[in-house]
CSV table of C-alpha atoms and ligand atoms in Angstrom, one decimal:
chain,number,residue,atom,x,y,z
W,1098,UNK,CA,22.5,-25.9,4.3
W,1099,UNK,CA,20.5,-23.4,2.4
W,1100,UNK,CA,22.1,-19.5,2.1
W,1101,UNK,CA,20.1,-17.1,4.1
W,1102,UNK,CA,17.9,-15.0,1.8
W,1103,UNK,CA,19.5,-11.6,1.8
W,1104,UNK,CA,16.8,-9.0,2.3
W,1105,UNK,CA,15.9,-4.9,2.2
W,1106,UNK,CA,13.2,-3.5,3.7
W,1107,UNK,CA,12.3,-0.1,2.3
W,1108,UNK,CA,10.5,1.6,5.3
W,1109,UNK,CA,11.2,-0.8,8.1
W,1110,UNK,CA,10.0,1.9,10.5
W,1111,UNK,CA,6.2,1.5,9.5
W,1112,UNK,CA,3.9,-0.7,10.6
W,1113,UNK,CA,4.5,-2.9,7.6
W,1114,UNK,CA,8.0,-2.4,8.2
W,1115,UNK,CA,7.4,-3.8,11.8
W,1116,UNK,CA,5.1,-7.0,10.8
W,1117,UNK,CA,8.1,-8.0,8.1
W,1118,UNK,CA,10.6,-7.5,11.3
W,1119,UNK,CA,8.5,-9.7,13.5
W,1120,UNK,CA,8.0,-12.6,10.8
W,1121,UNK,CA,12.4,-12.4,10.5
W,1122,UNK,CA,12.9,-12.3,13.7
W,1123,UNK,CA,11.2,-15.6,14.3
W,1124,UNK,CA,13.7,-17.3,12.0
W,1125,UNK,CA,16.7,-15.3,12.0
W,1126,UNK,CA,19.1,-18.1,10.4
W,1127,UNK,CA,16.8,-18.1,7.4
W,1128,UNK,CA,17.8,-14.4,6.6
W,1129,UNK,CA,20.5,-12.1,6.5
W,1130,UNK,CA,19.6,-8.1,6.3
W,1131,UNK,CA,20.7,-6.2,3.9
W,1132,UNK,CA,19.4,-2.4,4.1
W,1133,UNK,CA,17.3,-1.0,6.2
W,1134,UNK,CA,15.1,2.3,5.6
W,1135,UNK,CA,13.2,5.0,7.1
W,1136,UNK,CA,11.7,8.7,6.6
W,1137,UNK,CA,13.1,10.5,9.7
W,1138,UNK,CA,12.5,8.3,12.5
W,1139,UNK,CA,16.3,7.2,13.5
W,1140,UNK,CA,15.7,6.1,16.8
W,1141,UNK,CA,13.6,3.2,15.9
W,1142,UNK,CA,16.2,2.8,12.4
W,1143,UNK,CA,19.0,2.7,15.1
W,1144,UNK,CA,17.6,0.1,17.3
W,1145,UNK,CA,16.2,-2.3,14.8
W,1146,UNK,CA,19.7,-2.2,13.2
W,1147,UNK,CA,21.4,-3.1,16.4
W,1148,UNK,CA,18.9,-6.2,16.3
W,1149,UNK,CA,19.3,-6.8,12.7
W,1150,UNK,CA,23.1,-6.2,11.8
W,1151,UNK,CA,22.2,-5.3,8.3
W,1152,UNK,CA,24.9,-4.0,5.7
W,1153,UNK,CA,23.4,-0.2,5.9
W,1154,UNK,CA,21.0,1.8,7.3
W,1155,UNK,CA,19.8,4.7,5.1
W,1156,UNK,CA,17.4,8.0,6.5
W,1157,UNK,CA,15.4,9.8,3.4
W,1158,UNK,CA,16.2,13.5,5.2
W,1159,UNK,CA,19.7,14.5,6.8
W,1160,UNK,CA,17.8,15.0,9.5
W,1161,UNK,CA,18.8,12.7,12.5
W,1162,UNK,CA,22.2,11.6,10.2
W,1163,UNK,CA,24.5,12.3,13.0
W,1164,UNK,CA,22.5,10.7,15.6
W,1165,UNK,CA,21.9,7.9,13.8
W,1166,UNK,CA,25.7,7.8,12.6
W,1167,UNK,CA,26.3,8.1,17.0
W,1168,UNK,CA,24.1,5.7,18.1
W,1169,UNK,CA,25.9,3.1,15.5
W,1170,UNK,CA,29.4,3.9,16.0
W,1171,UNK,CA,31.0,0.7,17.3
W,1172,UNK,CA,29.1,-1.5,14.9
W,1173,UNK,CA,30.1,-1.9,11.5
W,1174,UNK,CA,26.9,-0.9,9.3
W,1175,UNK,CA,27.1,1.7,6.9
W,1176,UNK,CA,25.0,4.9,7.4
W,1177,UNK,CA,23.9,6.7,5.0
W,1178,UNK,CA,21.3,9.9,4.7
W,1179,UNK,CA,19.2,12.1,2.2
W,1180,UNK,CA,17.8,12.5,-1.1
W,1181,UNK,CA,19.7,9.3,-3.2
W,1182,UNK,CA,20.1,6.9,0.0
W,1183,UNK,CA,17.0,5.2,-0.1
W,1184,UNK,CA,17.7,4.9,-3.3
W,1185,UNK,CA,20.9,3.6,-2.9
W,1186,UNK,CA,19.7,0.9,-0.6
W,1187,UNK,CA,17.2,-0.3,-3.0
W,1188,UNK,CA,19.9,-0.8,-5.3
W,1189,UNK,CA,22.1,-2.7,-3.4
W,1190,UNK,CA,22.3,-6.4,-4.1
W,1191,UNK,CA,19.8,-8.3,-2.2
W,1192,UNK,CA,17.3,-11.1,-3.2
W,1193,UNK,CA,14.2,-9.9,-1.8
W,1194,UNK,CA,12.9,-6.4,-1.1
W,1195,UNK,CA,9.7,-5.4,1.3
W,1196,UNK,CA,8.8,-2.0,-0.4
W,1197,UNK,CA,6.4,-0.6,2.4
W,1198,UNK,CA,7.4,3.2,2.3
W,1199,UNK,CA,4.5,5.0,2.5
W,1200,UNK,CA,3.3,7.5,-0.3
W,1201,UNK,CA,4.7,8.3,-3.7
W,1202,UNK,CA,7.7,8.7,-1.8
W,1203,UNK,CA,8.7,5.2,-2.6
W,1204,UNK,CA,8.1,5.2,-6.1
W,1205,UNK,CA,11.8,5.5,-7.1
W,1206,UNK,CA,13.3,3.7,-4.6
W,1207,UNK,CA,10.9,0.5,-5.5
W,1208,UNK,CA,11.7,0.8,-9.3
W,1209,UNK,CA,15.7,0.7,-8.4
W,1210,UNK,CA,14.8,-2.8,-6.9
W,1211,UNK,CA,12.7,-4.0,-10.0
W,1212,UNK,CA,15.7,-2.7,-12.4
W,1213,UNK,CA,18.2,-4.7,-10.6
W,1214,UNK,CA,15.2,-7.9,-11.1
W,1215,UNK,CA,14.6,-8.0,-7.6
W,1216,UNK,CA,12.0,-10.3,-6.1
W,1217,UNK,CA,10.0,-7.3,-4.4
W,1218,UNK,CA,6.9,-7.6,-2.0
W,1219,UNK,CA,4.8,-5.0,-2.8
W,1220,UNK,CA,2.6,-3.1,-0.4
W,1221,UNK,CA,3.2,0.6,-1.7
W,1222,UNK,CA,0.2,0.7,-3.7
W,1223,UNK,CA,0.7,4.6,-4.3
W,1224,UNK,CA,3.7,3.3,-6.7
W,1225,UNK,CA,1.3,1.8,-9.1
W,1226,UNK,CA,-1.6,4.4,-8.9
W,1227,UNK,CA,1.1,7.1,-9.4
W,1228,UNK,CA,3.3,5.1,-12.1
W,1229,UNK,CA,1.4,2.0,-12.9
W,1230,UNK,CA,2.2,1.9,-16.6
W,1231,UNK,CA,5.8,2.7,-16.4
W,1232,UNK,CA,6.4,0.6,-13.5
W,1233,UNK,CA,4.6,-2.7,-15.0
W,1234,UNK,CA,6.7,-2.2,-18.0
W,1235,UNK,CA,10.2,-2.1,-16.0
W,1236,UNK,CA,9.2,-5.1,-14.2
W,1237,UNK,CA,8.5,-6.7,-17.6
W,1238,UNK,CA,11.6,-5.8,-19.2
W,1239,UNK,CA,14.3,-6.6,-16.2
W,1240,UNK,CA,12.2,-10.0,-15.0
W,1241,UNK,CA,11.4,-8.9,-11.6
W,1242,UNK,CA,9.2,-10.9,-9.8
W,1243,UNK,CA,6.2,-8.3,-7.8
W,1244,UNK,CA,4.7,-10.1,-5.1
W,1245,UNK,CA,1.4,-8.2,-3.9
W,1246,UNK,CA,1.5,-8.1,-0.2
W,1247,UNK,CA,-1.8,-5.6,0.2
W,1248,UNK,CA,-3.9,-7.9,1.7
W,1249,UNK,CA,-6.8,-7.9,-0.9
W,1250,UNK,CA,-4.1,-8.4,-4.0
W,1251,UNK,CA,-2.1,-10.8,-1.9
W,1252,UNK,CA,-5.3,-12.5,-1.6
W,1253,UNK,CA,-6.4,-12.7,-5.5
W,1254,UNK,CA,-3.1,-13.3,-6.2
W,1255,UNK,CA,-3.6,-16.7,-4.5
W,1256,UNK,CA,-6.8,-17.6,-6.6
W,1257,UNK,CA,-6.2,-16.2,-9.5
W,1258,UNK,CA,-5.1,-18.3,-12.4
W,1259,UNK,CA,-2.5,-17.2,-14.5
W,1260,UNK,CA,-2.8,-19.3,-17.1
W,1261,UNK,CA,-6.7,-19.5,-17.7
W,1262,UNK,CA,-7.1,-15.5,-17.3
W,1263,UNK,CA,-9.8,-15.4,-20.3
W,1264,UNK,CA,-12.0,-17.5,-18.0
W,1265,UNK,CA,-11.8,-14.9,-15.4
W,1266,UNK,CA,-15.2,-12.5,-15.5
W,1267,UNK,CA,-14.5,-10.3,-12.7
W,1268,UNK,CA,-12.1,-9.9,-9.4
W,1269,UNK,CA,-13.7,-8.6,-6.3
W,1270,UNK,CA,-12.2,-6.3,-3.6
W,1271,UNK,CA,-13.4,-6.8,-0.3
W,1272,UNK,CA,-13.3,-3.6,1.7
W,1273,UNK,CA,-13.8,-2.9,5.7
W,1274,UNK,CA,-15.8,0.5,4.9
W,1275,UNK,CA,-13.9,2.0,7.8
W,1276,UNK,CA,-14.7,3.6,10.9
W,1277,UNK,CA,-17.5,5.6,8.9
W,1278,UNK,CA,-19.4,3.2,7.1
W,1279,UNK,CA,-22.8,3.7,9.0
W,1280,UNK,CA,-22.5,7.3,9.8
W,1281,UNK,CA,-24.5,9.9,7.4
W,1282,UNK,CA,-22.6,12.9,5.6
W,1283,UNK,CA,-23.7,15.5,8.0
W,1284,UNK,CA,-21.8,13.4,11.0
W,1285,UNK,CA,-18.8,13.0,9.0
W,1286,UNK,CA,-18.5,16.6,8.4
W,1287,UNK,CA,-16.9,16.4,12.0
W,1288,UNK,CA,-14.8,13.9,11.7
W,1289,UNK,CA,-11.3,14.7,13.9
W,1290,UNK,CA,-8.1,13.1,12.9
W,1291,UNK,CA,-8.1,10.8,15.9
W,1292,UNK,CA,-11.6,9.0,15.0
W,1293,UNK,CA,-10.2,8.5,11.5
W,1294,UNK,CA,-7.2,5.9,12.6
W,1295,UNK,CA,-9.1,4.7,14.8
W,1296,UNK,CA,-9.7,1.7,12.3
W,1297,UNK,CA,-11.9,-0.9,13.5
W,1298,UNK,CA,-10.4,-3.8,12.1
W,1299,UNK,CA,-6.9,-3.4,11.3
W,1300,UNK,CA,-4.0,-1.8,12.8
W,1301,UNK,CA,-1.8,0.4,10.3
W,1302,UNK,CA,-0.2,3.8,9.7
W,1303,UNK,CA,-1.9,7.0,9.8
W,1304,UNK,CA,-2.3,7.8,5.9
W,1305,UNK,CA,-3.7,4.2,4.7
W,1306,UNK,CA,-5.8,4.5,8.3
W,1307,UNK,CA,-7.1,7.9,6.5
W,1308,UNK,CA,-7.3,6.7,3.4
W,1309,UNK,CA,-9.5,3.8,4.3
W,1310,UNK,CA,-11.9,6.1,6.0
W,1311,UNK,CA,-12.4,7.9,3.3
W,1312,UNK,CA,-12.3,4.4,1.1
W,1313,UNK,CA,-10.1,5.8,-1.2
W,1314,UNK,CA,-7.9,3.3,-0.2
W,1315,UNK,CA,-10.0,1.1,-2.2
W,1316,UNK,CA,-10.1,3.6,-5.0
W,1317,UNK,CA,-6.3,3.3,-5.2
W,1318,UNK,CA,-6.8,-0.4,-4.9
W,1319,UNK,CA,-9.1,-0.3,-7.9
W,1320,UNK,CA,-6.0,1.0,-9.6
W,1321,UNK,CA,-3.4,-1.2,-7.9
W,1322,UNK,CA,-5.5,-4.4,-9.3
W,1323,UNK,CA,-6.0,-2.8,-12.7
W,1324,UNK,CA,-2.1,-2.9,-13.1
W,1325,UNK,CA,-1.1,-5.7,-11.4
W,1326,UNK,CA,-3.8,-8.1,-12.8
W,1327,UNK,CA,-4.6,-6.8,-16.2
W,1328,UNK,CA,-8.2,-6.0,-16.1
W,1329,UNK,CA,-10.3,-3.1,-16.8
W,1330,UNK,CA,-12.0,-0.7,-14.6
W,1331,UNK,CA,-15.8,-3.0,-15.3
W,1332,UNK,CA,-14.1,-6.1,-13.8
W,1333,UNK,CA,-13.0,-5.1,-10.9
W,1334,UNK,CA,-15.8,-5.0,-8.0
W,1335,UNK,CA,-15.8,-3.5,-4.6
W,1336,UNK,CA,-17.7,-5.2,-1.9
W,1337,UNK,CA,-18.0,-3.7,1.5
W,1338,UNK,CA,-17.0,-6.6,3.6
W,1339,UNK,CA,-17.1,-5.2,7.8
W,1340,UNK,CA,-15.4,-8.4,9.4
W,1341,UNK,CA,-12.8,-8.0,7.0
W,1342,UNK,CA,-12.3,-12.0,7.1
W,1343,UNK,CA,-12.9,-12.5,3.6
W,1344,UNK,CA,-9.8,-10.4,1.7
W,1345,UNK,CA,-11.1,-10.6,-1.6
W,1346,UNK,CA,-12.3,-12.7,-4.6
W,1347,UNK,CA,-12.3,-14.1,-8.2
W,1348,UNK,CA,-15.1,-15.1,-10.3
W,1349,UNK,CA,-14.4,-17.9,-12.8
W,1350,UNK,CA,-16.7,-18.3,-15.6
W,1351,UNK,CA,-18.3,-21.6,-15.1
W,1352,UNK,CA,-19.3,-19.5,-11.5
W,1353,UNK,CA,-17.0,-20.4,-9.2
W,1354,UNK,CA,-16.0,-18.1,-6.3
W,1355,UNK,CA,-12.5,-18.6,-5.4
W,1356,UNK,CA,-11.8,-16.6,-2.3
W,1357,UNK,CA,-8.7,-16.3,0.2
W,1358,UNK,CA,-9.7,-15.7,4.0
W,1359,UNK,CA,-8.1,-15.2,7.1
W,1360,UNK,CA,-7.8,-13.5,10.5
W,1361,UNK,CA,-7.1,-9.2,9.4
W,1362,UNK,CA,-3.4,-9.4,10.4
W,1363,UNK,CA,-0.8,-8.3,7.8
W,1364,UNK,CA,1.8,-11.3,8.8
W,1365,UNK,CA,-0.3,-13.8,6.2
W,1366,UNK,CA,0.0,-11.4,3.0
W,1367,UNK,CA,4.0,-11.0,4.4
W,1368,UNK,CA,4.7,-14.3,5.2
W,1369,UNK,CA,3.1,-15.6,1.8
W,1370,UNK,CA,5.6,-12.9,-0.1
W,1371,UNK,CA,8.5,-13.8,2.1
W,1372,UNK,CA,8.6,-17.2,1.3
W,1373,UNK,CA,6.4,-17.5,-1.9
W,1374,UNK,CA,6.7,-20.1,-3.9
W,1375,UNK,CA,6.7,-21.8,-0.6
W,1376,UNK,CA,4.3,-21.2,2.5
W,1377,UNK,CA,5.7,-19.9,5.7
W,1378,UNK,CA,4.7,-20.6,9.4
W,1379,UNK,CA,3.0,-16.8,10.7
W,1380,UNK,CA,1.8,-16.7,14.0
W,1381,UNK,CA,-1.7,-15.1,13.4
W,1382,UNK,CA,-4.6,-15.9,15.2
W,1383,UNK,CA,-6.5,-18.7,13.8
W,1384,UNK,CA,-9.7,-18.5,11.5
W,1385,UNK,CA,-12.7,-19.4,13.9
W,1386,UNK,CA,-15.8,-19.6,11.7
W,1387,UNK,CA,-18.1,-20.9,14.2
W,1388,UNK,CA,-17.3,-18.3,16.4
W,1389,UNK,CA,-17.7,-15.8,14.3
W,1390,UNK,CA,-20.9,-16.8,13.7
W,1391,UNK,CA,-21.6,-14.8,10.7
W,1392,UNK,CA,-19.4,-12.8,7.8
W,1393,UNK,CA,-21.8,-9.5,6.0
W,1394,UNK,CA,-21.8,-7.9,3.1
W,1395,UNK,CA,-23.0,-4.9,1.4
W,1396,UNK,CA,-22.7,-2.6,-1.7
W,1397,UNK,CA,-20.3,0.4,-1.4
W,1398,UNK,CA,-22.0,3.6,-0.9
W,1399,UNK,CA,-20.7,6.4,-3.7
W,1400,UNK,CA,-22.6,9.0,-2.1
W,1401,UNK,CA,-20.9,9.2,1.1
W,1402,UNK,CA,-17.9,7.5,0.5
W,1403,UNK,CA,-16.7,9.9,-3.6
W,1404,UNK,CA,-13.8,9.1,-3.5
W,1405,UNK,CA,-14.8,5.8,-5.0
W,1406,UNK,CA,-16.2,8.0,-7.9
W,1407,UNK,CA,-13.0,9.9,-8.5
W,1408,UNK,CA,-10.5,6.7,-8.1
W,1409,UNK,CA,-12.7,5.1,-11.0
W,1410,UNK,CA,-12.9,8.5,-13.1
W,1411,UNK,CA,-9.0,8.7,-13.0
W,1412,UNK,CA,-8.6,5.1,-13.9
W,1413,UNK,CA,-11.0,5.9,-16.8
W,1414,UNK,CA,-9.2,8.5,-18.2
W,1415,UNK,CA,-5.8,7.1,-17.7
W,1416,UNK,CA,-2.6,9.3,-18.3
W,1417,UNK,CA,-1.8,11.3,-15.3
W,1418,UNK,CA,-5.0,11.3,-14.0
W,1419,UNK,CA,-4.4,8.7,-11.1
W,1420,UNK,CA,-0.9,10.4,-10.8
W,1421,UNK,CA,-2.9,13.7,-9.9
W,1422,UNK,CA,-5.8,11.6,-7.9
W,1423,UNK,CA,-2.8,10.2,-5.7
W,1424,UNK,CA,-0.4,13.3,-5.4
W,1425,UNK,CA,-4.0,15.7,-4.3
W,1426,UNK,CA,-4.7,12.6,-1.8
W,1427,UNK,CA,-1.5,12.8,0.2
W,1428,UNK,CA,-1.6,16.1,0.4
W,1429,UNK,CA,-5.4,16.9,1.6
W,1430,UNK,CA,-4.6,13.6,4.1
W,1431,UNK,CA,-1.7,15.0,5.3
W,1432,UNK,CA,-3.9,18.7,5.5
W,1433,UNK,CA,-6.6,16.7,7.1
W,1434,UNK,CA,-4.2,15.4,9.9
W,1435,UNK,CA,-2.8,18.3,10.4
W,1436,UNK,CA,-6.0,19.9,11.7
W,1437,UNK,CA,-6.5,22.3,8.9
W,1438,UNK,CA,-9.3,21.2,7.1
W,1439,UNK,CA,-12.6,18.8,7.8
W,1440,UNK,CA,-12.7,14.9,6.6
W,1441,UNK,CA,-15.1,15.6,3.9
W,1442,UNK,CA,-12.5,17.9,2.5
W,1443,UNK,CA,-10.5,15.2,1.4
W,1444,UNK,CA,-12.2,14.4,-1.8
W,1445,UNK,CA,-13.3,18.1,-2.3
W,1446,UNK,CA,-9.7,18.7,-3.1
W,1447,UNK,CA,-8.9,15.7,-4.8
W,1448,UNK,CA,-11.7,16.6,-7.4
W,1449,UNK,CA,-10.8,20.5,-7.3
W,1450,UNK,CA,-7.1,18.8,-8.7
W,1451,UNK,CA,-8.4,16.6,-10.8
W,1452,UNK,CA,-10.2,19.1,-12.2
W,1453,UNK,CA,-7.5,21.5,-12.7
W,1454,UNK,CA,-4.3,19.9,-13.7
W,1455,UNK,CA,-4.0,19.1,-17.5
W,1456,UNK,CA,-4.7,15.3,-18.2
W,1457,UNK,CA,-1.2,14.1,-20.0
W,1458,UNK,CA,-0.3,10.6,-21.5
W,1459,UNK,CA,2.2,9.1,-19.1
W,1460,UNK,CA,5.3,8.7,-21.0
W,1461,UNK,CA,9.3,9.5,-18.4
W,1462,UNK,CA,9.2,9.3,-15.0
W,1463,UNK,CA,10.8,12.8,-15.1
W,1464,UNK,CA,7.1,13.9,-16.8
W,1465,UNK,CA,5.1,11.9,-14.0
W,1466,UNK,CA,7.2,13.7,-11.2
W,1467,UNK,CA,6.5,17.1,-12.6
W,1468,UNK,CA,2.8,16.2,-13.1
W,1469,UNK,CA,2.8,15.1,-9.0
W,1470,UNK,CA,4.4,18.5,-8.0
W,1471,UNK,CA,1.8,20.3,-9.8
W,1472,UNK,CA,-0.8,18.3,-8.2
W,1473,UNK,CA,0.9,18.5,-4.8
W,1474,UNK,CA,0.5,22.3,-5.9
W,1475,UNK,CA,-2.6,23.4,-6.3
W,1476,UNK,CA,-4.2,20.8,-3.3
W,1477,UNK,CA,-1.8,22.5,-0.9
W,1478,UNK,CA,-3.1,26.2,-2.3
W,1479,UNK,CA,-6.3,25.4,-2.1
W,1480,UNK,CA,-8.7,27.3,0.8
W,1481,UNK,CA,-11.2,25.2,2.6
W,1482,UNK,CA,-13.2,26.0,5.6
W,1483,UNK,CA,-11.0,25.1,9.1
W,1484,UNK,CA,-12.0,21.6,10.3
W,1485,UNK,CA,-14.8,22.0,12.6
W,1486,UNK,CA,-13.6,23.0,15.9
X,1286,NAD,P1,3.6,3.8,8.0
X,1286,NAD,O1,3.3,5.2,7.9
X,1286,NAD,O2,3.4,3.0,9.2
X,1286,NAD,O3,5.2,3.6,7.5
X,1286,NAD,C1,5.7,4.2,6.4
X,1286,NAD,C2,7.2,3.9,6.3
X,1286,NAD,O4,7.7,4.7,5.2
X,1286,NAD,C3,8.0,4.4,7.5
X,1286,NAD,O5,9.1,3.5,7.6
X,1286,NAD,C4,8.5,5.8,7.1
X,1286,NAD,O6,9.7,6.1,7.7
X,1286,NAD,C5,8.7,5.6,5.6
X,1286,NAD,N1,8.6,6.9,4.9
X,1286,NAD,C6,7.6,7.8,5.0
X,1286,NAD,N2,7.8,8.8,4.2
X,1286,NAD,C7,9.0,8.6,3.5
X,1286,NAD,C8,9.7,9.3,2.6
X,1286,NAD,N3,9.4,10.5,2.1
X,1286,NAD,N4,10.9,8.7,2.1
X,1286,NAD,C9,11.3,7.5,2.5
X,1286,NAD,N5,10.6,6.8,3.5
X,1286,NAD,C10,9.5,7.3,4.0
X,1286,NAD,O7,2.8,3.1,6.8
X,1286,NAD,P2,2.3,1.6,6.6
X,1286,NAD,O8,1.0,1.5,7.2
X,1286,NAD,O9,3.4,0.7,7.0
X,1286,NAD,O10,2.1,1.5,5.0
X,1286,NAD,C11,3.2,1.4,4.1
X,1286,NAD,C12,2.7,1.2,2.7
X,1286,NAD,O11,2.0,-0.1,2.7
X,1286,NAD,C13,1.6,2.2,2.3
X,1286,NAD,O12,1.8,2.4,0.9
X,1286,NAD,C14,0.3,1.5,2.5
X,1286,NAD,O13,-0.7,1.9,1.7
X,1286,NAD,C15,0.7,0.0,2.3
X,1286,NAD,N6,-0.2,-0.9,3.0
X,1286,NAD,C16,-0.2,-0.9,4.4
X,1286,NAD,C17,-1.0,-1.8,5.1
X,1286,NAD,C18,-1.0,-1.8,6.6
X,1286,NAD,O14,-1.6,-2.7,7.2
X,1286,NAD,N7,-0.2,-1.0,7.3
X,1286,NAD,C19,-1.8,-2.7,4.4
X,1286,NAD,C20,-1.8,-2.7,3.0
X,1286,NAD,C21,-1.0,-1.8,2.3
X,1287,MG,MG1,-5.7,-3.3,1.3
């Protein structure tokens, strides 16, 4: 009899949060839950717990702490709420983490995992665009072991050879291009917030949904796979990819292709981080190739899609530049679903930031947090137009 793999998931109310569930609960003697996180959601916290019987539970505002702490009297899980208790529950002993909060938000909480040499599945890319440097380097020094569970890094992570990396050339990103992708500027202007998470391909939360309108999600990908792979800004490609079958590629120097493919459903990035080194059953819809008939491809447009341009201009400059790119992001998304300004605002205030807040070498985690508040700053402050009607 082999142990059950203890287990956190940090933001196990999000849609990652619910396709990590769903894999667990299909094999429930093959794990045993250890924490359980969310933002303020405590009614979905509370009844996944009941399911779950993990150690604790933990809620990132005291909001909802003594309805949680009511709907979980009787049982004996720990409940816990505010600033540190994320944290906390990252730090608790457990041999695998899912870090799937979404946002910069998670930044800490993930690191407490690494610094305890957790095995953590990775699918808060904001962490590394934010924090890449410092973050690489404390998985370095305490051992952990990062498993990318973004589908397009989960993907070159399963072709890409370790040991031969000088015979790499290039890594290529495959990217959806979003509900936009055909549409000109001028109808993009109207843009509401409904039609922008409305993806067409996958199903996920409302910021990442956003964020690959706009395709800076594959800016911050960009950034993601400069950290996590080692290479520079020129050998990492973006290829617009609509099916969103092929999840991304290597290119080996003799001129192999080396690709990873698969039906879009998050489950196959999961289930290969939940059981890596070995491969898990997932219950995805199969790959049908002759049905599909046909898989396109096209170059990214920089015109219409600049936040491709300012993802690469941050990476280029390094320091705090992507830490400023990411913080302006969340907040002109979270502006932009709030009905306040229009979609193309987005990377208007992202560039108005970038332009704005002193570039810095990245050196504390106290420096980057102070360089994200600033950001966070000056895109909240900034006046755009209303979004149209
Ligand atoms: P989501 O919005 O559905 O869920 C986010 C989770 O984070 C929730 O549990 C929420 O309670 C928690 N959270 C939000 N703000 C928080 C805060 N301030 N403090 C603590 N917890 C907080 O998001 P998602 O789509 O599951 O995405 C999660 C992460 O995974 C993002 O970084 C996203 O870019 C990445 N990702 C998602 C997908 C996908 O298919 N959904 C694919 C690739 C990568
Ligand atoms: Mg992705």
């Amino acid at each position: 009899m082999v142990a059950p793999r203890r287990i956190s998931i940090l933001g196990s109310t999000g849609s990652i949060g619910d396709s990590t569930i769903d894999l667990i609960e299909r094999d429930p003697g093959s794990y045993k839950v250890v924490a359980l996180t969310a933002n303020g959601n405590w009614a979905k916290l509370a009844e996944q717990a009941k399911r779950l019987k993990p150690e604790m539970v933990a809620l990132a505002g005291q909001a909802g702490y003594a309805d949680l702490k009511a709907a979980l009297s009787g049982t004996n899980i720990e409940v816990a709420a505010g600033p540190n208790a994320v944290c906390d529950a990252a730090s608790r002993p457990s041999d695998w983490v899912m870090a799937a909060i979404v946002g910069a938000a998670g930044l800490a909480p993930t690191l407490k995992a690494v610094e305890r040499g957790a095995v953590v599945g990775l699918a808060n890319k904001e962490c590394l665009v934010c924090a890449g440097t410092l973050f690489m380097a404390a998985v370095k020094a305490r051992k952990a072991t990062l498993l990318p569970v973004d589908s397009e890094h989960n993907a070159i992570f399963q072709v890409f050879d370790f040991e031969q990396k000088n015979k790499i050339r290039r890594i290529i990103l495959t990217a959806s291009g979003g509900p936009f992708r055909t549409w000109s500027l001028k109808d993009m202007e109207k843009v509401t917030p409904a039609q922008a998470v409305a993806h067409p391909k996958w199903s996920m939360g409302a910021k990442i949904s956003v964020d690959s309108a706009t395709m800076m999600n594959k800016g911050l990908e960009v950034i993601e796979a400069h950290h996590l792979f080692g290479l520079d800004n020129d050998r990492i490609d973006i290829l617009v990819h609509p099916q969103s079958v092929v999840h991304s590629m290597v290119e080996y120097c003799d001129g192999s292709t080396l690709a990873q493919l698969g039906s879009p459903d998050m489950r196959t990035p999961i289930a290969y981080a939940l059981g890596w080194p070995q491969r898990l059953n997932a219950p995805v819809e199969r790959l049908d190739l002759a049905k599909l008939g046909s898989l396109t491809f096209e170059a990214p447009d920089p015109i219409r899609f600049p936040a491709l341009r300012l993802a690469r201009a941050a990476l280029q400059s390094g320091g705090t530049a992507p830490t400023i790119l990411n913080a302006a992001n969340e907040v002109a998304v979270a502006r932009f679903l709030a009905g306040e300004i229009g979609f193309l605002d987005i990377a208007a205030i992202v560039e108005h930031t970038m332009d704005r807040v002193p570039l810095q070498s990245v050196s504390t985690l106290e420096d980057i947090m102070a360089v994200d508040g600033e950001a966070r700053r000056i895109a909240r402050s900034k006046n755009l137009s209303a979004a149209a009607e």
